[in-house]
Each structure stands twice: as C-alpha cells, then as structure tokens.
Short mmCIF file of C-alpha atoms in Angstrom, two decimals:
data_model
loop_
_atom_site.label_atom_id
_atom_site.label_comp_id
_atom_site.label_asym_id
_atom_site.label_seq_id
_atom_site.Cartn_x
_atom_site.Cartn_y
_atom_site.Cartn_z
CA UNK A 1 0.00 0.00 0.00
CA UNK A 2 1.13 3.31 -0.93
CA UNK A 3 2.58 5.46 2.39
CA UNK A 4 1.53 8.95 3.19
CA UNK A 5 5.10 10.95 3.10
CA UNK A 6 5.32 14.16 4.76
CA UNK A 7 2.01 16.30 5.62
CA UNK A 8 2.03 17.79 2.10
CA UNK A 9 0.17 15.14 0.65
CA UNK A 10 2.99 13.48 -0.80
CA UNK A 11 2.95 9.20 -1.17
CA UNK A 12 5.76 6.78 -1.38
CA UNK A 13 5.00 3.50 -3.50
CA UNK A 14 6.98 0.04 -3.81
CA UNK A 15 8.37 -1.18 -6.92
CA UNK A 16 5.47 -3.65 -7.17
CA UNK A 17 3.40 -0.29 -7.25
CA UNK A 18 5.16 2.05 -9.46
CA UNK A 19 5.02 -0.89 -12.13
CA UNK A 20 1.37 -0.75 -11.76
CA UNK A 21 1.13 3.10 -12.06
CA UNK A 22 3.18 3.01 -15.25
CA UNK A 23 1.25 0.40 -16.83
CA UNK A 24 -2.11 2.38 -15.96
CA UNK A 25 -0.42 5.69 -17.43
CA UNK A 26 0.41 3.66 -20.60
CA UNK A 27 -3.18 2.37 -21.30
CA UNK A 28 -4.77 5.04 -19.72
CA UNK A 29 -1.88 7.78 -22.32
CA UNK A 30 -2.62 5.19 -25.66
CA UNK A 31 -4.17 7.91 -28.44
CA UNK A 32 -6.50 4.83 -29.43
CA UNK A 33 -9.00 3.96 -26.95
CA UNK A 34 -8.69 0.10 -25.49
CA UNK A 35 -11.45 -1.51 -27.39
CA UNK A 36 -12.19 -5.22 -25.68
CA UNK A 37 -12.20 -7.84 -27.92
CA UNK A 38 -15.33 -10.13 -27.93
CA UNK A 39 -15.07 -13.10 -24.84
CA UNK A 40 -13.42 -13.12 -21.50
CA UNK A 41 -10.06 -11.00 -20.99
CA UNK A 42 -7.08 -12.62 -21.45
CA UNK A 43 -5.64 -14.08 -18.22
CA UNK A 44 -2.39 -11.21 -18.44
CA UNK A 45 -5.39 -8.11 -18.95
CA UNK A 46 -7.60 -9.79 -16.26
CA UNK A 47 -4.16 -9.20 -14.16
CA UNK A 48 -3.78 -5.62 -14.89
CA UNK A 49 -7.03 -5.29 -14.21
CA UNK A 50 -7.57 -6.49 -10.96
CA UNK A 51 -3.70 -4.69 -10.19
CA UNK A 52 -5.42 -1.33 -11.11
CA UNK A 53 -8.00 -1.70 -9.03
CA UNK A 54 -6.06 -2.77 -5.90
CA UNK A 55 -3.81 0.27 -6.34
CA UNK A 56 -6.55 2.77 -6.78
CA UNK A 57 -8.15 1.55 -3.47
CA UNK A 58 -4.87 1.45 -2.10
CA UNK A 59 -4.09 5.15 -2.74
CA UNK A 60 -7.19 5.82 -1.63
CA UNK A 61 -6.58 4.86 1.49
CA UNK A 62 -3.44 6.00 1.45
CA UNK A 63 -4.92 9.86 1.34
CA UNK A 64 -7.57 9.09 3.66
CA UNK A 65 -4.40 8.43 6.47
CA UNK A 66 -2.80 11.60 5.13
CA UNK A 67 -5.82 13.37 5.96
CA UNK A 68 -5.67 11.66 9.25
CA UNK A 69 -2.45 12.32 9.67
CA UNK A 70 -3.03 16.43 8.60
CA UNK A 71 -5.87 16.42 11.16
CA UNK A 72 -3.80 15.07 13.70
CA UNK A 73 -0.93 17.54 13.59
CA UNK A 74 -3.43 20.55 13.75
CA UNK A 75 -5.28 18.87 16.81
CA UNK A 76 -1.50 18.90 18.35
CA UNK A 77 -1.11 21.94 17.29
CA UNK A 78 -4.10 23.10 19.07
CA UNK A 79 -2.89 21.06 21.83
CA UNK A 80 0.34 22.96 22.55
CA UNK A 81 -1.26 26.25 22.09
CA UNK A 82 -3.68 25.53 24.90
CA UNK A 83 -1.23 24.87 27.38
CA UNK A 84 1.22 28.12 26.72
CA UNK A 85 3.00 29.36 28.00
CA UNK A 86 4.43 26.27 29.57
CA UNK A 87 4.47 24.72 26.31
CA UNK A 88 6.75 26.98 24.82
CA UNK A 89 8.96 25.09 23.25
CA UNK A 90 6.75 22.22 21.85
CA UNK A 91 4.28 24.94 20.40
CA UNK A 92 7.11 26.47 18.46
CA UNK A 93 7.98 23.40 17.35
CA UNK A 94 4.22 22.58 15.89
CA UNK A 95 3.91 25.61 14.66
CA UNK A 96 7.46 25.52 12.46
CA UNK A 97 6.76 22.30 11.37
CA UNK A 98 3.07 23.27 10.33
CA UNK A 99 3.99 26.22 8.23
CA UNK A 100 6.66 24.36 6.72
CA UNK A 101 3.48 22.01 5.36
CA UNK A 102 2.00 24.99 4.36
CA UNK A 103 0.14 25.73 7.22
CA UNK A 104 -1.92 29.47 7.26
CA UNK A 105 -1.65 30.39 10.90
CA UNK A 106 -4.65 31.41 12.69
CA UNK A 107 -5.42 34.37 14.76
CA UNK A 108 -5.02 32.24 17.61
CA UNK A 109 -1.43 31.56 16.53
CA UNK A 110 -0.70 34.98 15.73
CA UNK A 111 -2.33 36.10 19.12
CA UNK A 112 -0.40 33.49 20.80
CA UNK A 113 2.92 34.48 19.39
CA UNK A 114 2.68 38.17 20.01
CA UNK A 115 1.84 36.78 23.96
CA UNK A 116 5.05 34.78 23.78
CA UNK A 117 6.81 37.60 22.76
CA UNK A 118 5.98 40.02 25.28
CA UNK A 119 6.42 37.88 28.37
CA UNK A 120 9.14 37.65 30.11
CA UNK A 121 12.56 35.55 28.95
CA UNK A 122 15.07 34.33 31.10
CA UNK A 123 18.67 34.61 30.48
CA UNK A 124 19.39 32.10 27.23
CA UNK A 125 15.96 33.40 25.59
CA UNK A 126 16.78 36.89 26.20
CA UNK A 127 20.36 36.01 24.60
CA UNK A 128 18.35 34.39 21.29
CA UNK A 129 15.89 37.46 21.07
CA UNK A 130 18.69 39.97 20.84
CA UNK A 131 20.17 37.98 18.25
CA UNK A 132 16.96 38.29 16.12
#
C-alpha cells in the first residue's frame, strides 16, 4: 500500500506499485482507446485489471491516512497552544513544522505568538531574542 510521506500530501509507492502506475499511465496515455475484444479478458489483462483496481483503493486509502495524519498535527497543534506558555517550546515546534506544510496560521497563533513575545525571557531566551 502506498505510504503517506510528509504532511504535504505526498505518497511513497513500492516497486510492485510504481510498475502498476506506469502500466495504468500507458493504457490510460494510448491515443487509441482500449477496445475489448469479444469473450473473456485474457488471463495477463484480467491481471492488470484487478492490479489497477487494488492500487486505486490502495491510494485511496493512502490519502484518507494523510488526511488523518493532517488532522492530527493541527489537533497537536491546538494542543500545545492551549497549554502556553508552559508549552513553549513544543508549540514552536508545531507551529514551524506546520507552516513548513504549508500551514496558514490562525489568529489564535498569531495572538499566541505576540503573547510569547511580550512575556518575560530568562537569560538564554533573552540572549536568542537579541540575536533576532
């Protein structure tokens, strides 16, 4: 089954997979439309067939976990930025990681940074913010 990679939506397939995608691109690419010929398909199209149709349900899947996954990482997200300031850290994290997956921040983010911001830093953070 194909693997959600990342939180962009990307997917990672097997060998086994990719030489089912290219074999659906081919047919699916052919100027001429695949006309059946008259009986049963042969026992190698019955194959390709049935390949197809595993790997469609398996992508399928496979975005249905990357929307689980996606849904996930905002409910952590969330998660951290209810328990600031002692989350600090963490948040930051979530939050760097989200907008690196293209993530629009919310007014609750933005609110919640400008809080971080103004409170108080001890003696490494205050080093850090100078720097910036």
């Amino acid at each position: 089954m194909p693997t959600p990679y990342g939180s962009r939506g990307g997917m990672a397939f097997s060998a086994d997979e990719l030489r089912v995608l290219r074999r659906a691109l081919a047919i699916a690419l052919q100027p001429d439309p695949v006309t059946p010929s008259a009986g049963p398909l042969g026992p190698d199209r019955a194959e390709e067939v049935q390949d197809c149709l595993r790997l469609a349900e398996a992508v399928d899947e496979a975005v249905r976990e990357g929307g689980r996954l996606r849904a996930f990482l905002l409910d952590e997200l969330a998660r951290y930025r209810a328990a600031l300031p002692g989350a600090t850290v963490g948040y930051l994290e979530q939050l760097q990681g989200a907008l690196a997956a293209g993530y629009e921040p919310l007014a609750e983010d933005l609110a919640a940074l400008r809080a971080l911001c103004g409170s108080a830093a001890g003696g490494g953070e205050a080093t850090r913010r100078a720097r910036c």
